[in-house]
Short mmCIF file of C-alpha atoms in Angstrom, two decimals:
data_model
loop_
_atom_site.label_atom_id
_atom_site.label_comp_id
_atom_site.label_asym_id
_atom_site.label_seq_id
_atom_site.Cartn_x
_atom_site.Cartn_y
_atom_site.Cartn_z
CA ARG D 20 0.00 0.00 0.00
CA PRO D 21 1.35 3.46 -0.91
CA ASN D 22 0.93 4.90 2.60
CA LEU D 23 3.01 2.05 4.05
CA LEU D 24 5.82 2.19 1.47
CA LYS D 25 7.77 5.08 3.00
CA PRO D 26 7.98 3.77 6.59
CA ALA D 27 8.61 0.25 5.29
CA LEU D 28 11.58 1.40 3.21
CA LYS D 29 12.93 3.47 6.10
CA TRP D 30 12.83 0.62 8.60
CA ALA D 31 14.10 -1.89 6.06
CA SER D 32 17.10 0.36 5.37
CA LEU D 33 17.82 0.69 9.09
CA LEU D 34 17.75 -3.10 9.46
CA ALA D 35 20.05 -3.39 6.46
CA GLY D 36 22.39 -0.89 8.11
CA LEU D 37 22.42 -2.94 11.31
CA ALA D 38 23.14 -6.07 9.29
CA ALA D 39 26.01 -4.32 7.49
CA LEU D 40 27.51 -3.24 10.83
CA TRP D 41 27.19 -6.79 12.18
CA LEU D 42 28.74 -8.38 9.08
CA SER D 43 31.63 -5.92 9.00
CA TYR D 44 32.26 -6.01 12.76
CA GLY D 45 34.76 -8.85 12.74
CA GLN D 46 36.25 -8.06 9.36
CA ILE D 47 37.16 -4.48 10.28
CA GLY D 48 38.10 -5.38 13.84
CA ALA D 49 35.68 -3.05 15.62
CA PRO D 50 36.17 -1.01 17.60
CA TYR D 51 38.89 0.08 15.18
CA ILE D 52 41.23 2.57 16.90
CA THR D 53 43.49 4.94 14.98
CA ASN D 54 46.16 7.28 16.34
CA ASP D 55 43.53 9.98 16.77
CA GLY D 56 41.27 7.46 18.51
CA TYR D 57 43.87 6.82 21.22
CA GLN D 58 43.92 10.54 21.99
CA TYR D 59 40.12 10.61 22.20
CA LEU D 60 40.10 7.60 24.54
CA ASP D 61 42.90 8.95 26.72
CA ALA D 62 41.13 12.30 27.10
CA ALA D 63 37.85 10.55 27.87
CA SER D 64 39.58 8.33 30.44
CA ASN D 65 41.11 11.31 32.22
CA LEU D 66 37.79 13.11 32.16
CA ALA D 67 35.82 10.10 33.43
CA SER D 68 38.25 9.59 36.30
CA GLY D 69 37.83 13.18 37.44
CA GLN D 70 41.24 14.36 36.25
CA CYS D 71 41.98 17.18 33.82
CA PHE D 72 40.53 17.34 30.31
CA CYS D 73 43.89 16.43 28.85
CA THR D 74 45.88 13.70 27.11
CA ARG D 75 49.25 12.03 27.56
CA VAL D 76 49.28 10.70 24.00
CA ALA D 77 51.29 13.27 22.04
CA LEU D 78 51.09 12.75 18.28
CA PHE D 79 52.09 16.14 16.89
CA ASP D 80 55.25 18.21 17.17
CA GLU D 81 53.19 21.13 18.44
CA GLN D 82 51.88 18.96 21.28
CA VAL D 83 55.38 17.89 22.28
CA ALA D 84 56.46 21.54 22.10
CA PHE D 85 53.92 22.29 24.85
CA GLY D 86 56.78 21.37 27.17
CA ARG D 87 55.05 19.24 29.80
CA MET D 88 52.60 16.41 30.34
CA PRO D 89 49.66 16.07 30.33
CA ILE D 90 48.72 18.17 27.32
CA PRO D 91 45.45 20.15 27.24
CA PHE D 92 43.03 18.45 24.85
CA THR D 93 42.77 21.19 22.22
CA HIS D 94 44.15 19.74 18.99
CA PHE D 95 40.85 17.94 18.48
CA ALA D 96 37.35 19.25 19.09
CA PRO D 97 36.24 18.42 22.66
CA LEU D 98 32.70 17.03 22.41
CA TYR D 99 33.45 13.44 21.28
CA PRO D 100 35.60 12.43 24.30
CA VAL D 101 33.03 14.14 26.53
CA LEU D 102 30.31 11.93 25.02
CA ILE D 103 32.52 8.83 25.42
CA ALA D 104 33.06 9.66 29.09
CA ILE D 105 29.30 10.13 29.61
CA VAL D 106 28.39 6.83 27.92
CA SER D 107 31.11 5.00 29.87
CA ARG D 108 29.39 5.99 33.11
CA THR D 109 26.90 3.19 32.35
CA GLY D 110 29.70 0.64 32.83
CA ILE D 111 30.56 0.26 29.14
CA ARG D 112 34.24 0.21 28.22
CA LEU D 113 35.58 3.43 26.72
CA GLU D 114 36.43 1.71 23.43
CA THR D 115 32.95 0.25 23.16
CA ALA D 116 31.38 3.61 23.99
CA GLY D 117 33.32 5.27 21.18
CA TYR D 118 32.27 2.52 18.77
CA LEU D 119 28.59 2.75 19.75
CA LEU D 120 28.61 6.50 19.14
CA SER D 121 30.06 5.99 15.66
CA ALA D 122 27.59 3.21 14.87
CA PHE D 123 24.73 5.40 16.06
CA GLY D 124 25.87 8.19 13.73
CA PHE D 125 26.01 5.73 10.81
CA LEU D 126 22.44 4.54 11.42
CA ALA D 127 21.14 8.07 12.06
CA VAL D 128 22.42 9.13 8.62
CA ILE D 129 20.14 6.49 7.05
CA TRP D 130 17.11 7.84 8.91
CA LEU D 131 17.99 11.44 8.02
CA MET D 132 18.35 10.57 4.33
CA TYR D 133 14.71 9.52 4.30
CA ASP D 134 13.64 12.51 6.36
CA ILE D 135 15.32 14.94 3.95
CA GLY D 136 14.27 13.05 0.82
CA PHE D 137 10.61 12.78 1.79
CA GLY D 138 10.63 16.39 2.97
CA LEU D 139 11.79 17.45 -0.50
CA GLY D 140 9.22 15.24 -2.21
CA VAL D 141 11.77 12.81 -3.64
CA LYS D 142 10.41 9.47 -4.84
CA PRO D 143 10.89 6.69 -2.27
CA TRP D 144 12.91 4.43 -4.57
CA ILE D 145 15.44 7.21 -5.21
CA VAL D 146 15.96 7.75 -1.47
CA ALA D 147 16.28 3.99 -1.05
CA CYS D 148 19.05 3.91 -3.67
CA PHE D 149 20.98 6.61 -1.80
CA SER D 150 20.59 4.71 1.46
CA VAL D 151 21.97 1.57 -0.21
CA LEU D 152 25.00 3.55 -1.39
CA TRP D 153 25.62 4.66 2.20
CA ILE D 154 25.08 1.20 3.71
CA THR D 155 27.51 -0.45 1.29
CA HIS D 156 30.04 2.40 1.26
CA ALA D 157 33.47 1.12 2.28
CA SER D 158 34.52 4.26 4.14
CA ALA D 159 31.13 4.73 5.81
CA LEU D 160 31.33 1.21 7.27
CA LEU D 161 34.93 1.74 8.36
CA TYR D 162 34.14 5.00 10.15
CA ALA D 163 31.04 3.44 11.70
CA SER D 164 33.37 0.90 13.35
CA THR D 165 36.06 3.41 14.30
CA VAL D 166 36.64 5.33 17.50
CA GLY D 167 36.43 8.64 15.66
CA THR D 168 34.17 11.56 14.86
CA GLU D 169 33.43 11.04 11.16
CA SER D 170 30.07 9.28 11.55
CA LEU D 171 28.77 11.72 14.15
CA PHE D 172 29.84 14.66 12.01
CA ALA D 173 28.00 13.19 9.00
CA MET D 174 24.93 12.82 11.22
CA LEU D 175 25.10 16.48 12.29
CA LEU D 176 25.61 17.60 8.69
CA LEU D 177 22.44 15.82 7.58
CA SER D 178 20.61 16.97 10.72
CA LEU D 179 21.36 20.55 9.73
CA ALA D 180 20.06 19.88 6.20
CA ALA D 181 16.91 18.22 7.58
CA LEU D 182 16.18 21.18 9.86
CA ILE D 183 16.65 23.66 7.02
CA VAL D 184 14.26 21.64 4.84
CA ARG D 185 11.65 21.74 7.62
CA ASP D 186 12.20 25.46 8.14
CA VAL D 187 11.78 26.18 4.44
CA ARG D 188 8.55 24.18 4.38
CA SER D 189 7.23 26.04 7.43
CA GLU D 190 8.28 29.40 5.88
CA GLY D 191 9.92 30.46 9.12
CA ASN D 192 6.80 30.07 11.25
CA ASN D 193 8.50 27.79 13.78
CA ALA D 194 11.12 29.68 15.79
CA VAL D 195 12.30 26.47 17.44
CA LEU D 196 13.68 25.28 14.11
CA SER D 197 15.87 28.38 13.83
CA VAL D 198 17.27 27.76 17.31
CA LEU D 199 17.92 24.11 16.50
CA ILE D 200 19.70 25.07 13.27
CA GLY D 201 22.12 27.22 15.25
CA ALA D 202 22.52 24.56 17.94
CA VAL D 203 23.28 21.73 15.50
CA ALA D 204 25.77 23.90 13.61
CA GLY D 205 27.50 24.84 16.87
CA LEU D 206 27.60 21.21 18.04
CA SER D 207 29.18 20.16 14.75
CA TYR D 208 32.12 22.44 15.59
CA GLY D 209 32.35 20.71 18.97
CA ILE D 210 32.64 17.35 17.21
CA ARG D 211 35.06 18.36 14.43
CA TYR D 212 36.71 21.71 13.82
CA PRO D 213 35.63 21.70 10.12
CA GLY D 214 32.17 22.25 11.57
CA ILE D 215 33.03 25.93 11.41
CA PHE D 216 31.99 25.74 7.75
CA LEU D 217 28.60 24.40 8.78
CA VAL D 218 28.32 27.26 11.26
CA GLY D 219 29.03 29.73 8.46
CA SER D 220 26.39 28.14 6.24
CA ALA D 221 23.83 28.12 9.07
CA VAL D 222 24.48 31.76 9.93
CA VAL D 223 24.09 32.81 6.29
CA TYR D 224 20.79 30.93 6.11
CA LEU D 225 19.52 32.43 9.37
CA LEU D 226 20.50 35.93 8.24
CA ALA D 227 18.57 35.37 5.01
CA ARG D 228 15.58 34.15 7.03
CA LEU D 229 15.84 37.20 9.29
CA TRP D 230 15.95 39.54 6.29
CA ARG D 231 13.16 37.93 4.24
CA THR D 232 10.78 36.87 7.04
CA PRO D 233 10.29 39.60 9.67
CA ARG D 234 8.14 37.38 11.89
CA ALA D 235 11.06 34.92 12.17
CA ARG D 236 13.50 37.64 13.26
CA TRP D 237 13.85 36.69 16.93
CA GLY D 238 14.11 32.98 16.21
CA ALA D 239 16.91 33.61 13.71
CA ILE D 240 18.73 35.89 16.15
CA ALA D 241 18.43 33.22 18.87
CA GLY D 242 19.81 30.57 16.50
CA ILE D 243 22.81 32.72 15.62
CA ALA D 244 23.38 33.45 19.30
CA VAL D 245 23.32 29.75 20.22
CA ALA D 246 25.82 28.89 17.46
CA THR D 247 28.08 31.77 18.54
CA VAL D 248 28.08 30.68 22.18
CA LEU D 249 28.81 27.04 21.33
CA ILE D 250 31.76 27.71 19.03
CA GLY D 251 32.96 30.68 21.09
CA SER D 252 33.28 28.60 24.26
CA VAL D 253 35.55 26.11 22.45
CA GLN D 254 37.64 28.84 20.84
CA VAL D 255 38.08 30.77 24.09
CA ARG D 256 39.26 27.61 25.85
CA ASN D 257 41.71 26.88 23.03
CA ALA D 258 43.05 30.44 23.18
CA ILE D 259 43.58 30.19 26.95
CA TYR D 260 45.59 26.96 26.72
CA THR D 261 47.43 27.38 23.41
CA GLY D 262 47.24 31.08 22.58
CA SER D 263 45.25 30.32 19.42
CA TRP D 264 41.54 29.74 18.88
CA ARG D 265 42.53 26.96 16.47
CA GLY D 266 43.77 24.84 19.34
CA GLY D 267 47.43 24.56 18.42
CA PHE D 268 47.47 23.89 14.69
CA GLN D 269 49.38 26.82 13.21
CA ASN D 270 50.80 25.34 10.01
CA SER D 271 49.11 25.64 6.63
CA GLY D 272 49.47 23.25 3.72
CA HIS D 273 50.81 24.12 0.29
CA GLN D 274 49.40 22.49 -2.83
CA THR D 275 49.80 23.25 -6.51
CA LEU D 276 46.77 23.88 -8.72
CA PRO D 277 47.18 20.60 -10.70
CA GLY D 278 47.47 18.77 -7.39
CA VAL D 279 44.23 20.34 -6.15
CA VAL D 280 42.42 19.37 -9.37
CA LEU D 281 43.70 15.79 -9.10
CA ASP D 282 42.71 15.50 -5.43
CA VAL D 283 39.23 16.88 -6.14
CA SER D 284 38.77 14.30 -8.91
CA ARG D 285 39.75 11.52 -6.52
CA VAL D 286 37.41 12.84 -3.84
CA LEU D 287 34.46 12.81 -6.25
CA LEU D 288 35.20 9.18 -7.13
CA HIS D 289 35.63 8.22 -3.49
CA LEU D 290 32.26 9.74 -2.64
CA VAL D 291 30.73 6.80 -4.51
CA VAL D 292 33.08 3.91 -3.74
CA GLY D 293 34.89 5.03 -0.57
CA ASP D 294 38.51 6.01 -0.04
CA ARG D 295 39.51 2.42 0.72
CA VAL D 296 39.11 1.61 -2.97
CA PRO D 297 42.26 2.69 -4.87
CA MET D 298 41.66 5.14 -7.68
CA HIS D 299 44.32 6.12 -10.19
CA LEU D 300 43.53 8.90 -12.62
CA ASP D 301 45.21 7.31 -15.65
CA LEU D 302 44.19 7.00 -19.30
CA PRO D 303 41.81 4.00 -18.88
CA ILE D 304 39.97 5.71 -16.03
CA ILE D 305 39.66 8.93 -18.06
CA ALA D 306 38.37 6.93 -21.04
CA LEU D 307 35.88 5.15 -18.79
CA GLY D 308 34.64 8.46 -17.38
CA LEU D 309 34.21 9.96 -20.83
CA SER D 310 32.37 6.84 -22.03
CA VAL D 311 29.99 6.90 -19.08
CA GLY D 312 29.37 10.62 -19.60
CA LEU D 313 28.66 10.10 -23.29
CA LEU D 314 26.31 7.21 -22.49
CA LEU D 315 24.38 9.32 -19.98
CA PHE D 316 24.16 12.15 -22.50
CA VAL D 317 22.69 9.81 -25.14
CA VAL D 318 20.22 8.34 -22.63
CA VAL D 319 19.02 11.79 -21.52
CA LEU D 320 18.74 12.98 -25.12
CA SER D 321 16.76 9.88 -26.11
CA TRP D 322 14.47 10.28 -23.11
CA ARG D 323 13.73 13.88 -24.02
CA ASN D 324 12.96 12.90 -27.61
CA LEU D 325 10.53 10.25 -26.40
CA ASN D 326 8.71 12.69 -24.14
CA HIS D 327 8.79 15.58 -26.62
CA PRO D 328 8.56 14.12 -30.15
CA ALA D 329 9.28 16.49 -33.00
CA SER D 330 6.16 17.97 -34.59
CA ASP D 331 5.34 17.06 -38.17
CA ILE D 332 6.01 19.79 -40.72
#
């Protein structure tokens, strides 16, 4: 029945996501802990035991240059180890708590895909295809089994998109949505520092809402204020401990223009297959890309001709 199709697809996709996590659990070796993960766990351990919010696992030259141990936990955003410490209060091991948070983010992304897709009026089968891409994505499954922030950050990114879709549909009549937009954007910065770009996007949207919808003015102002407080508290703490709101990272990378173009091409390919699948931009790959593009062009052109046949003269 049509009215049962949407919830059925949503729950079926969630079950498929759970199955994918279960099947990949042993293969990946969950909880999979990287160098960054050991810093998260060490900071969470110190926090849970009532010690300082700090780490004794120094990975970067700038951390060693701090001159003493333990090191203030500023090189990574603070919210993830805080969440690990909170979950571990239930008696769960720190490593398991970090894994459960990542797995939760992975599954929440599936739910949010349907929420956004149905909110935009997308056909159910199209949303289902996108959910399958996520469930079978090599990198998505790896990060869902990792003690890291990638899955939670993806969840917050889609949460922000879902809230904006709801706000657009309500035409700014619900002030709570504006506040939540600012809160989710601010929390994304607490999970990963690149969340500052989500904060910028959210603030631009809220300013546009404030300008175009006078009745939504105070809600938009409140949302901007919440985002400012959330990111400002992290940046002030970083400045106190390291002298920089960036938390200690002072170096910038240098990349040539051809290198940037090549990396962007690889990123676009990895969005589909995951970064665990090797991709080499050589002549066969270029030929394959051109062939696929030409095929899609012919299909679209043929479809248009079928729907709009030429009139007889």
